[in-house]
Amino acid sequence: MPNELISDVNARRVWDSRGNPTVEVVVTTQSGRVGRAIAPAGASRGAREAIDMRDGGSALNGMDVKRAVKNVETRIAPAIIGKNVLNQAEVDQAILDLDPSKLKSELGGNATVATSLAVLHAAVAAKGVPLWRHCADLSGNEPSLPLPEIQIFGGGAHAGRRVDIQDFMVMVPGADTFDEVMEVTSEVYRAAGAIMKQKGRLAGVADEGGWWPVFDHNEEALETLVRAIELAGEKPGDRVVISLDIAASEFGSNGRYRLALEDRELGRDEMIALLGRWLNDYPILSIEDPLAEDDPEGMRAFTQEFGSRVQIIGDDYLVTNAALLEEAVRDGACNAVLIKVNQAGTVTESMDCLAAAKAAGYGTIVSARSGETEDVSISHMSVGFGAGQLKVGSITRSERTAKWNECLRIADEMGQGAFVKGAPLASTVWAQKVGEEA
Ligand code: PEP
Ligand code: MG
């Protein structure tokens, strides 16, 4: 492995898409190469994910990151200066050695992830290759363009809990190119807006750019999404399908699920039955966190019943953690995992989880957070890791379109052939759908 040693590490406070402070890190090498990255921030966070360090107090609603910035410059920098940026695992290990806490609470996950990603970018500057290529080299995966899942209506913690369910998204597994996915999705998004306007319910957008969910009950969002797909000239379930992030940990605990919008509480079995009915009544091919992170019994039962026909993604349930993923594989919970690099806290740990998922035949979906910036690292990671799918919110707001547009640039570099129709979706799901039609 060639040597490109870190000579300097600097951090500053920058701002995310919710107007909250976040951490940017700049890593410089001895030959003057520079890598820069910014930490994203979640709102519906898993209890077992790396913890962002926030300053507390009354200023900036307690969200300031001065301590995390200081940790990068005074604690992480001395530990990684002199290390080789081309050896991501070694640099990440040096960061991990500084913080024995389970959830990176001593350094802050925001400090560790921005540094780890900046090292990745510095390596790319040194190698003179695109980031996606470096990610493929590091992970040993064949690069491929991901199938997007794109939000049409926001909800849950991203929309003031106006509805309980968090993400109503579309996927276009029937598209031939990434470009076609974006075009079809744009038509659906526009159609959804037109329906909301016509109903007098247009009220702006939620945190990830999907329409603000002015609905009387949760299922009305699904009904409206189907109508929007039709209004866009598509047959629901044909080229365009639905993906949901229930984010059930936000409204469920101890096997009870409180749907505030509908003023009712469901037990575990009732919740599974409700979602099962939606799977029957709507063209849903993917569902994330259908049960809460503290409900392994529910997640196992749900996977047992529906896992052969729908992609079941663990987000809060697995928090990009290889050990939790392996436990889920043993338990028969989920059949896919969301990969959020700041849940793990370093690039290497994220890659470990992705590798464990691939080894188990689980689907892999690289994901943004609801608090994002212009940083497009995850677009490259999804390609270089051969992740199959990418989730970054809607097709509006520049922190979202930055990621999709970067994929379009990568598509031009790779050739559109790098997008494999249908294949990125957890294979059994798409194969079964196509098989049923044949
Ligand atoms: C999600 O739950 O998938 C998500 C992106 O939300 P957040 O970043 O708020 O955790
Ligand atoms: Mg989620």
Short mmCIF file of C-alpha atoms and ligand atoms in Angstrom, two decimals:
data_model
loop_
_atom_site.label_atom_id
_atom_site.label_comp_id
_atom_site.label_asym_id
_atom_site.label_seq_id
_atom_site.Cartn_x
_atom_site.Cartn_y
_atom_site.Cartn_z
CA MET A 1 0.00 0.00 0.00
CA PRO A 2 1.50 3.40 -0.96
CA ASN A 3 1.94 5.97 1.79
CA GLU A 4 0.16 9.32 1.96
CA LEU A 5 0.56 10.56 5.50
CA ILE A 6 -1.77 12.91 7.32
CA SER A 7 -0.05 16.18 8.23
CA ASP A 8 -2.93 18.30 9.47
CA VAL A 9 -6.54 17.91 10.70
CA ASN A 10 -8.81 20.93 11.13
CA ALA A 11 -12.46 21.26 12.06
CA ARG A 12 -15.02 24.02 11.87
CA ARG A 13 -18.67 24.58 12.66
CA VAL A 14 -20.93 24.64 9.58
CA TRP A 15 -24.74 24.39 9.17
CA ASP A 16 -27.12 21.66 8.12
CA SER A 17 -30.46 21.66 6.25
CA ARG A 18 -32.43 22.29 9.46
CA GLY A 19 -30.26 25.31 10.31
CA ASN A 20 -28.50 23.37 13.05
CA PRO A 21 -24.74 23.50 13.59
CA THR A 22 -22.70 20.52 12.47
CA VAL A 23 -19.05 19.51 12.14
CA GLU A 24 -16.88 19.83 9.05
CA VAL A 25 -13.41 18.27 9.04
CA VAL A 26 -10.52 18.99 6.68
CA VAL A 27 -7.70 16.44 6.45
CA THR A 28 -4.45 17.49 4.73
CA THR A 29 -1.63 15.16 3.74
CA GLN A 30 2.12 15.73 3.64
CA SER A 31 2.01 16.18 -0.14
CA GLY A 32 -0.75 18.80 0.17
CA ARG A 33 -3.76 16.63 -0.73
CA VAL A 34 -6.97 17.74 0.98
CA GLY A 35 -10.11 15.83 1.97
CA ARG A 36 -13.19 17.49 3.45
CA ALA A 37 -16.46 16.12 4.82
CA ILE A 38 -19.45 17.17 6.94
CA ALA A 39 -21.38 15.15 9.55
CA PRO A 40 -25.13 14.69 8.86
CA ALA A 41 -27.70 14.53 11.71
CA GLY A 42 -30.75 12.36 12.29
CA ALA A 43 -34.04 13.29 13.96
CA SER A 44 -35.57 9.82 14.33
CA ARG A 45 -32.49 8.29 15.87
CA GLY A 46 -31.95 4.74 16.99
CA ALA A 47 -31.20 4.24 20.67
CA ARG A 48 -28.09 2.22 19.81
CA GLU A 49 -26.50 4.53 17.23
CA ALA A 50 -23.40 6.69 17.75
CA ILE A 51 -24.27 9.81 19.72
CA ASP A 52 -23.63 13.28 18.33
CA MET A 53 -21.88 15.53 20.80
CA ARG A 54 -23.96 18.68 21.36
CA ASP A 55 -23.06 21.45 23.78
CA GLY A 56 -26.41 21.76 25.55
CA GLY A 57 -27.46 25.01 27.23
CA SER A 58 -29.94 27.51 25.87
CA ALA A 59 -28.04 28.84 22.84
CA LEU A 60 -28.95 27.21 19.51
CA ASN A 61 -31.41 25.02 21.36
CA GLY A 62 -28.50 23.17 22.93
CA MET A 63 -27.38 21.93 19.51
CA ASP A 64 -24.01 23.67 19.21
CA VAL A 65 -21.00 21.53 18.32
CA LYS A 66 -18.08 23.51 19.71
CA ARG A 67 -17.00 20.63 21.93
CA ALA A 68 -17.10 18.18 19.02
CA VAL A 69 -15.04 20.59 16.87
CA LYS A 70 -12.56 20.89 19.72
CA ASN A 71 -12.39 17.11 20.10
CA VAL A 72 -11.36 16.77 16.46
CA GLU A 73 -8.58 19.31 16.81
CA THR A 74 -7.25 18.44 20.26
CA ARG A 75 -7.89 14.69 20.58
CA ILE A 76 -8.44 13.06 17.19
CA ALA A 77 -5.87 15.11 15.24
CA PRO A 78 -2.84 14.11 17.37
CA ALA A 79 -3.88 10.44 17.15
CA ILE A 80 -4.12 10.32 13.36
CA ILE A 81 -1.45 12.78 12.19
CA GLY A 82 1.31 10.69 10.62
CA LYS A 83 -1.11 7.90 9.64
CA ASN A 84 -1.66 6.80 6.04
CA VAL A 85 -4.95 8.05 4.49
CA LEU A 86 -4.90 5.08 2.14
CA ASN A 87 -5.26 2.78 5.15
CA GLN A 88 -8.80 3.76 6.18
CA ALA A 89 -9.11 0.85 8.63
CA GLU A 90 -5.97 1.85 10.53
CA VAL A 91 -7.01 5.52 10.80
CA ASP A 92 -10.51 4.56 11.93
CA GLN A 93 -9.06 2.17 14.51
CA ALA A 94 -6.92 4.98 15.90
CA ILE A 95 -10.11 7.03 16.34
CA LEU A 96 -11.93 4.10 17.96
CA ASP A 97 -9.02 3.53 20.37
CA LEU A 98 -9.53 7.06 21.71
CA ASP A 99 -13.13 6.41 22.71
CA PRO A 100 -13.88 3.17 24.53
CA SER A 101 -17.53 4.18 25.10
CA LYS A 102 -20.08 2.08 23.24
CA LEU A 103 -21.81 4.95 21.44
CA LYS A 104 -18.85 7.29 20.83
CA SER A 105 -20.16 9.57 23.52
CA GLU A 106 -16.69 10.76 24.58
CA LEU A 107 -15.56 12.10 21.20
CA GLY A 108 -19.00 12.50 19.61
CA GLY A 109 -20.18 10.52 16.60
CA ASN A 110 -20.36 13.81 14.69
CA ALA A 111 -16.63 14.36 15.33
CA THR A 112 -15.66 10.79 14.40
CA VAL A 113 -17.77 10.49 11.25
CA ALA A 114 -16.72 13.81 9.75
CA THR A 115 -13.08 12.90 10.36
CA SER A 116 -13.43 9.39 8.98
CA LEU A 117 -15.15 10.69 5.82
CA ALA A 118 -12.58 13.46 5.38
CA VAL A 119 -9.84 10.80 5.47
CA LEU A 120 -11.71 8.95 2.73
CA HIS A 121 -11.76 12.12 0.61
CA ALA A 122 -8.07 12.79 1.26
CA ALA A 123 -7.27 9.27 0.02
CA VAL A 124 -9.23 9.99 -3.14
CA ALA A 125 -7.31 13.23 -3.68
CA ALA A 126 -4.08 11.29 -3.26
CA LYS A 127 -5.09 8.49 -5.63
CA GLY A 128 -6.57 10.79 -8.27
CA VAL A 129 -9.60 8.54 -8.76
CA PRO A 130 -13.30 9.21 -8.16
CA LEU A 131 -14.56 8.53 -4.63
CA TRP A 132 -16.86 5.76 -5.86
CA ARG A 133 -13.85 3.96 -7.34
CA HIS A 134 -11.92 4.21 -4.06
CA CYS A 135 -14.97 2.88 -2.17
CA ALA A 136 -15.08 -0.10 -4.53
CA ASP A 137 -11.35 -0.71 -4.00
CA LEU A 138 -11.69 -0.50 -0.21
CA SER A 139 -14.75 -2.72 0.05
CA GLY A 140 -13.84 -5.18 -2.70
CA ASN A 141 -17.31 -4.74 -4.23
CA GLU A 142 -18.27 -4.38 -7.87
CA PRO A 143 -19.48 -0.78 -8.32
CA SER A 144 -23.04 -0.30 -9.52
CA LEU A 145 -25.57 2.51 -9.68
CA PRO A 146 -28.13 2.26 -6.89
CA LEU A 147 -31.89 2.13 -7.27
CA PRO A 148 -33.20 5.27 -5.51
CA GLU A 149 -36.08 5.32 -3.06
CA ILE A 150 -37.42 8.87 -3.15
CA GLN A 151 -39.78 10.54 -0.72
CA ILE A 152 -43.08 12.01 -1.95
CA PHE A 153 -44.67 12.75 1.46
CA GLY A 154 -42.70 13.33 4.66
CA GLY A 155 -44.11 12.49 8.06
CA GLY A 156 -43.28 11.48 11.61
CA ALA A 157 -40.38 13.32 13.21
CA HIS A 158 -39.65 15.04 9.90
CA ALA A 159 -43.03 16.77 9.74
CA GLY A 160 -43.90 17.78 13.28
CA ARG A 161 -45.58 14.35 13.67
CA ARG A 162 -48.45 15.59 11.47
CA VAL A 163 -48.89 11.92 10.53
CA ASP A 164 -47.35 8.97 12.37
CA ILE A 165 -45.67 7.18 9.46
CA GLN A 166 -42.37 8.83 8.49
CA ASP A 167 -41.69 8.25 4.79
CA PHE A 168 -44.00 7.63 1.85
CA MET A 169 -41.63 6.96 -1.03
CA VAL A 170 -41.57 5.62 -4.56
CA MET A 171 -39.06 3.38 -6.28
CA VAL A 172 -38.90 2.78 -10.02
CA PRO A 173 -37.32 -0.67 -10.29
CA GLY A 174 -38.83 -0.99 -13.75
CA ALA A 175 -36.74 1.90 -15.11
CA ASP A 176 -33.92 1.19 -17.53
CA THR A 177 -31.65 3.99 -16.32
CA PHE A 178 -31.02 6.14 -13.25
CA ASP A 179 -32.06 9.15 -15.32
CA GLU A 180 -35.40 7.51 -16.06
CA VAL A 181 -35.96 6.93 -12.32
CA MET A 182 -35.53 10.63 -11.66
CA GLU A 183 -37.83 11.66 -14.50
CA VAL A 184 -40.64 9.32 -13.46
CA THR A 185 -40.27 10.33 -9.80
CA SER A 186 -40.41 14.01 -10.68
CA GLU A 187 -43.72 13.42 -12.47
CA VAL A 188 -45.12 11.56 -9.45
CA TYR A 189 -43.92 14.30 -7.08
CA ARG A 190 -45.52 16.99 -9.19
CA ALA A 191 -48.77 15.00 -9.44
CA ALA A 192 -48.86 14.55 -5.65
CA GLY A 193 -48.46 18.31 -5.24
CA ALA A 194 -51.28 18.95 -7.69
CA ILE A 195 -53.61 16.64 -5.74
CA MET A 196 -52.75 18.36 -2.46
CA LYS A 197 -53.34 21.76 -4.04
CA GLN A 198 -56.66 20.70 -5.49
CA LYS A 199 -57.76 19.46 -2.04
CA GLY A 200 -56.65 22.76 -0.49
CA ARG A 201 -53.99 20.90 1.47
CA LEU A 202 -50.78 22.16 -0.02
CA ALA A 203 -48.69 23.27 2.96
CA GLY A 204 -45.06 23.28 1.87
CA VAL A 205 -42.56 20.50 2.39
CA ALA A 206 -41.22 18.44 5.28
CA ASP A 207 -37.57 18.13 6.42
CA GLU A 208 -36.50 15.90 3.53
CA GLY A 209 -38.40 17.80 0.83
CA GLY A 210 -41.47 15.56 0.53
CA TRP A 211 -44.86 17.31 0.64
CA TRP A 212 -46.10 18.28 4.11
CA PRO A 213 -48.59 15.54 5.09
CA VAL A 214 -51.95 17.22 5.66
CA PHE A 215 -54.02 14.02 5.99
CA ASP A 216 -56.84 12.89 8.27
CA HIS A 217 -55.42 9.41 8.77
CA ASN A 218 -52.17 7.64 7.89
CA GLU A 219 -53.62 5.53 5.13
CA GLU A 220 -54.83 8.64 3.31
CA ALA A 221 -51.18 9.33 2.45
CA LEU A 222 -50.97 5.91 0.80
CA GLU A 223 -54.22 6.44 -1.10
CA THR A 224 -52.98 9.83 -2.29
CA LEU A 225 -49.64 8.37 -3.34
CA VAL A 226 -51.39 5.76 -5.49
CA ARG A 227 -53.51 8.49 -7.08
CA ALA A 228 -50.38 10.55 -7.74
CA ILE A 229 -48.69 7.61 -9.47
CA GLU A 230 -51.78 7.23 -11.65
CA LEU A 231 -52.00 10.96 -12.36
CA ALA A 232 -48.37 10.77 -13.49
CA GLY A 233 -49.51 8.30 -16.14
CA GLU A 234 -48.11 5.20 -14.45
CA LYS A 235 -49.84 2.00 -13.37
CA PRO A 236 -49.11 1.57 -9.64
CA GLY A 237 -47.09 -1.59 -9.08
CA ASP A 238 -45.94 -1.75 -12.65
CA ARG A 239 -42.88 0.42 -13.29
CA VAL A 240 -43.40 2.42 -10.08
CA VAL A 241 -43.81 0.85 -6.63
CA ILE A 242 -44.14 2.18 -3.09
CA SER A 243 -41.63 2.08 -0.27
CA LEU A 244 -42.48 3.01 3.33
CA ASP A 245 -40.39 3.92 6.34
CA ILE A 246 -42.73 3.31 9.26
CA ALA A 247 -40.04 4.42 11.76
CA ALA A 248 -42.10 2.57 14.34
CA SER A 249 -39.68 3.24 17.21
CA GLU A 250 -40.94 6.83 17.12
CA PHE A 251 -44.43 5.83 18.24
CA GLY A 252 -44.04 2.31 19.59
CA SER A 253 -42.53 0.76 22.71
CA ASN A 254 -43.04 -2.39 24.75
CA GLY A 255 -45.08 -3.94 21.95
CA ARG A 256 -47.64 -1.09 21.91
CA TYR A 257 -48.01 1.32 18.98
CA ARG A 258 -49.73 4.67 19.41
CA LEU A 259 -51.07 6.21 16.20
CA ALA A 260 -51.61 9.75 17.48
CA LEU A 261 -53.27 11.01 14.28
CA GLU A 262 -55.95 8.36 14.61
CA ASP A 263 -56.09 8.52 18.38
CA ARG A 264 -55.73 4.79 18.80
CA GLU A 265 -53.20 2.36 20.21
CA LEU A 266 -52.40 -0.98 18.60
CA GLY A 267 -50.84 -4.06 20.13
CA ARG A 268 -48.01 -5.81 18.30
CA ASP A 269 -50.29 -8.23 16.47
CA GLU A 270 -52.70 -5.48 15.46
CA MET A 271 -49.81 -3.41 14.15
CA ILE A 272 -48.57 -6.37 12.09
CA ALA A 273 -52.08 -6.95 10.80
CA LEU A 274 -52.49 -3.28 9.80
CA LEU A 275 -49.21 -3.27 7.88
CA GLY A 276 -50.07 -6.65 6.36
CA ARG A 277 -53.30 -5.22 5.02
CA TRP A 278 -51.42 -2.27 3.50
CA LEU A 279 -49.03 -4.75 1.83
CA ASN A 280 -52.05 -6.49 0.32
CA ASP A 281 -53.91 -3.35 -0.73
CA TYR A 282 -51.07 -1.22 -2.08
CA PRO A 283 -48.08 -1.95 -4.36
CA ILE A 284 -45.52 -1.77 -1.54
CA LEU A 285 -42.23 -3.55 -2.23
CA SER A 286 -40.17 -2.24 0.67
CA ILE A 287 -40.90 -1.38 4.29
CA GLU A 288 -38.46 -0.01 6.88
CA ASP A 289 -38.63 -0.39 10.65
CA PRO A 290 -42.19 -1.79 10.59
CA LEU A 291 -41.89 -2.59 14.31
CA ALA A 292 -39.99 -0.74 17.01
CA GLU A 293 -36.32 -1.24 17.85
CA ASP A 294 -37.31 -2.72 21.24
CA ASP A 295 -39.65 -5.27 19.62
CA PRO A 296 -37.52 -8.13 18.23
CA GLU A 297 -40.49 -10.46 18.69
CA GLY A 298 -42.59 -8.28 16.40
CA MET A 299 -39.81 -7.90 13.86
CA ARG A 300 -39.25 -11.66 13.73
CA ALA A 301 -42.96 -12.35 13.33
CA PHE A 302 -43.31 -9.69 10.63
CA THR A 303 -40.30 -11.02 8.70
CA GLN A 304 -41.54 -14.59 8.98
CA GLU A 305 -44.91 -13.60 7.54
CA PHE A 306 -43.90 -11.13 4.84
CA GLY A 307 -40.16 -11.48 4.27
CA SER A 308 -40.50 -13.54 1.12
CA ARG A 309 -42.56 -10.91 -0.69
CA VAL A 310 -41.33 -7.56 0.57
CA GLN A 311 -38.03 -5.97 1.44
CA ILE A 312 -37.91 -5.44 5.21
CA ILE A 313 -35.25 -2.90 6.16
CA GLY A 314 -33.77 -2.52 9.61
CA ASP A 315 -32.76 1.09 10.30
CA ASP A 316 -33.20 2.02 13.97
CA TYR A 317 -33.42 -1.73 14.49
CA LEU A 318 -29.88 -2.40 13.20
CA VAL A 319 -28.17 1.04 13.39
CA THR A 320 -25.47 0.08 10.85
CA ASN A 321 -23.97 -2.30 13.36
CA ALA A 322 -22.44 -5.57 12.11
CA ALA A 323 -23.04 -7.39 15.42
CA LEU A 324 -26.73 -6.42 15.50
CA LEU A 325 -27.03 -7.39 11.83
CA GLU A 326 -25.57 -10.82 12.53
CA GLU A 327 -27.94 -11.26 15.46
CA ALA A 328 -30.89 -10.33 13.19
CA VAL A 329 -29.72 -12.88 10.61
CA ARG A 330 -29.65 -15.57 13.32
CA ASP A 331 -33.07 -14.44 14.57
CA GLY A 332 -34.69 -14.21 11.15
CA ALA A 333 -35.45 -10.49 11.53
CA CYS A 334 -35.41 -8.15 8.48
CA ASN A 335 -33.93 -9.04 5.09
CA ALA A 336 -32.20 -5.74 4.37
CA VAL A 337 -30.25 -3.06 6.24
CA LEU A 338 -30.02 0.70 6.00
CA ILE A 339 -26.40 1.87 5.99
CA LYS A 340 -26.01 5.28 7.63
CA VAL A 341 -22.36 6.09 8.14
CA ASN A 342 -23.01 8.36 11.15
CA GLN A 343 -25.00 5.66 12.95
CA ALA A 344 -21.81 3.61 13.01
CA GLY A 345 -19.50 6.62 13.41
CA THR A 346 -16.74 5.56 11.01
CA VAL A 347 -16.43 4.44 7.39
CA THR A 348 -14.81 1.14 8.38
CA GLU A 349 -17.59 0.13 10.76
CA SER A 350 -20.18 1.00 8.09
CA MET A 351 -18.31 -1.19 5.61
CA ASP A 352 -18.19 -4.02 8.16
CA CYS A 353 -21.97 -3.91 8.52
CA LEU A 354 -22.44 -3.78 4.75
CA ALA A 355 -20.12 -6.76 4.30
CA ALA A 356 -22.00 -8.76 6.95
CA ALA A 357 -25.29 -7.94 5.21
CA LYS A 358 -24.02 -8.97 1.81
CA ALA A 359 -22.59 -12.20 3.23
CA ALA A 360 -26.03 -13.01 4.65
CA GLY A 361 -27.83 -12.18 1.40
CA TYR A 362 -29.49 -9.13 2.96
CA GLY A 363 -30.31 -6.10 0.81
CA THR A 364 -28.23 -2.98 1.46
CA ILE A 365 -29.49 0.60 1.21
CA VAL A 366 -27.12 3.51 1.78
CA SER A 367 -29.02 6.36 3.41
CA ALA A 368 -28.76 10.05 4.19
CA ARG A 369 -30.09 11.58 7.41
CA SER A 370 -32.95 14.04 7.75
CA GLY A 371 -30.38 16.73 8.61
CA GLU A 372 -28.08 16.94 5.61
CA THR A 373 -25.69 19.25 3.77
CA GLU A 374 -24.05 19.63 0.37
CA ASP A 375 -21.78 16.68 1.21
CA VAL A 376 -22.25 13.97 -1.43
CA SER A 377 -20.04 11.23 0.02
CA ILE A 378 -22.95 8.80 0.32
CA SER A 379 -23.75 8.93 -3.40
CA HIS A 380 -20.25 7.60 -4.08
CA MET A 381 -20.44 5.08 -1.25
CA SER A 382 -23.68 3.61 -2.54
CA VAL A 383 -22.03 3.10 -5.94
CA GLY A 384 -18.63 1.93 -4.73
CA PHE A 385 -20.07 -0.43 -2.14
CA GLY A 386 -22.39 -1.89 -4.78
CA ALA A 387 -25.12 -1.23 -2.22
CA GLY A 388 -28.06 -1.75 -4.50
CA GLN A 389 -30.13 1.18 -3.22
CA LEU A 390 -29.83 4.78 -2.08
CA LYS A 391 -32.25 6.77 0.09
CA VAL A 392 -31.71 10.51 0.50
CA GLY A 393 -35.19 11.98 0.90
CA SER A 394 -37.15 13.73 -1.82
CA ILE A 395 -36.42 15.19 -5.23
CA THR A 396 -36.46 18.76 -3.88
CA ARG A 397 -34.16 20.76 -1.56
CA SER A 398 -30.57 21.09 -2.66
CA GLU A 399 -29.10 18.92 0.10
CA ARG A 400 -31.17 16.07 -1.46
CA THR A 401 -30.75 16.88 -5.17
CA ALA A 402 -26.99 17.26 -4.59
CA LYS A 403 -26.90 13.50 -3.93
CA TRP A 404 -29.13 12.50 -6.84
CA ASN A 405 -27.33 14.83 -9.22
CA GLU A 406 -23.98 13.39 -8.15
CA CYS A 407 -25.30 9.93 -9.05
CA LEU A 408 -26.21 11.26 -12.51
CA ARG A 409 -22.64 12.49 -12.95
CA ILE A 410 -21.33 9.10 -11.82
CA ALA A 411 -23.76 7.42 -14.25
CA ASP A 412 -22.14 9.38 -17.07
CA GLU A 413 -18.67 8.33 -15.89
CA MET A 414 -19.63 4.68 -15.52
CA GLY A 415 -22.00 4.41 -18.45
CA GLN A 416 -25.72 3.90 -17.89
CA GLY A 417 -25.12 0.11 -18.07
CA ALA A 418 -24.01 0.37 -14.44
CA PHE A 419 -27.69 0.64 -13.47
CA VAL A 420 -29.14 -2.85 -13.34
CA LYS A 421 -32.90 -2.88 -13.83
CA GLY A 422 -34.72 -4.34 -10.84
CA ALA A 423 -31.67 -6.17 -9.57
CA PRO A 424 -30.73 -3.88 -6.67
CA LEU A 425 -33.98 -4.55 -4.81
CA ALA A 426 -33.63 -7.43 -2.39
CA SER A 427 -33.47 -9.98 -5.16
CA THR A 428 -36.23 -12.30 -4.06
CA VAL A 429 -38.73 -9.46 -3.93
CA TRP A 430 -38.28 -8.27 -7.50
CA ALA A 431 -37.85 -11.82 -8.86
CA GLN A 432 -41.15 -12.79 -7.25
CA LYS A 433 -42.96 -9.77 -8.63
CA VAL A 434 -41.65 -10.41 -12.14
CA GLY A 435 -42.40 -14.14 -11.73
CA GLU A 436 -45.99 -13.42 -10.71
CA GLU A 437 -46.50 -11.34 -13.84
CA ALA A 438 -44.95 -13.87 -16.21
C1 PEP B 1 -34.66 7.46 8.57
O1 PEP B 1 -35.30 7.15 9.57
O2 PEP B 1 -34.47 6.62 7.69
C2 PEP B 1 -34.09 8.81 8.45
C3 PEP B 1 -33.38 9.18 7.39
O3 PEP B 1 -34.38 9.67 9.47
P1 PEP B 1 -33.36 10.35 10.48
O4 PEP B 1 -32.15 10.81 9.72
O5 PEP B 1 -34.14 11.48 11.06
O6 PEP B 1 -33.01 9.31 11.49
MG MG B 2 -35.60 5.02 8.90
#
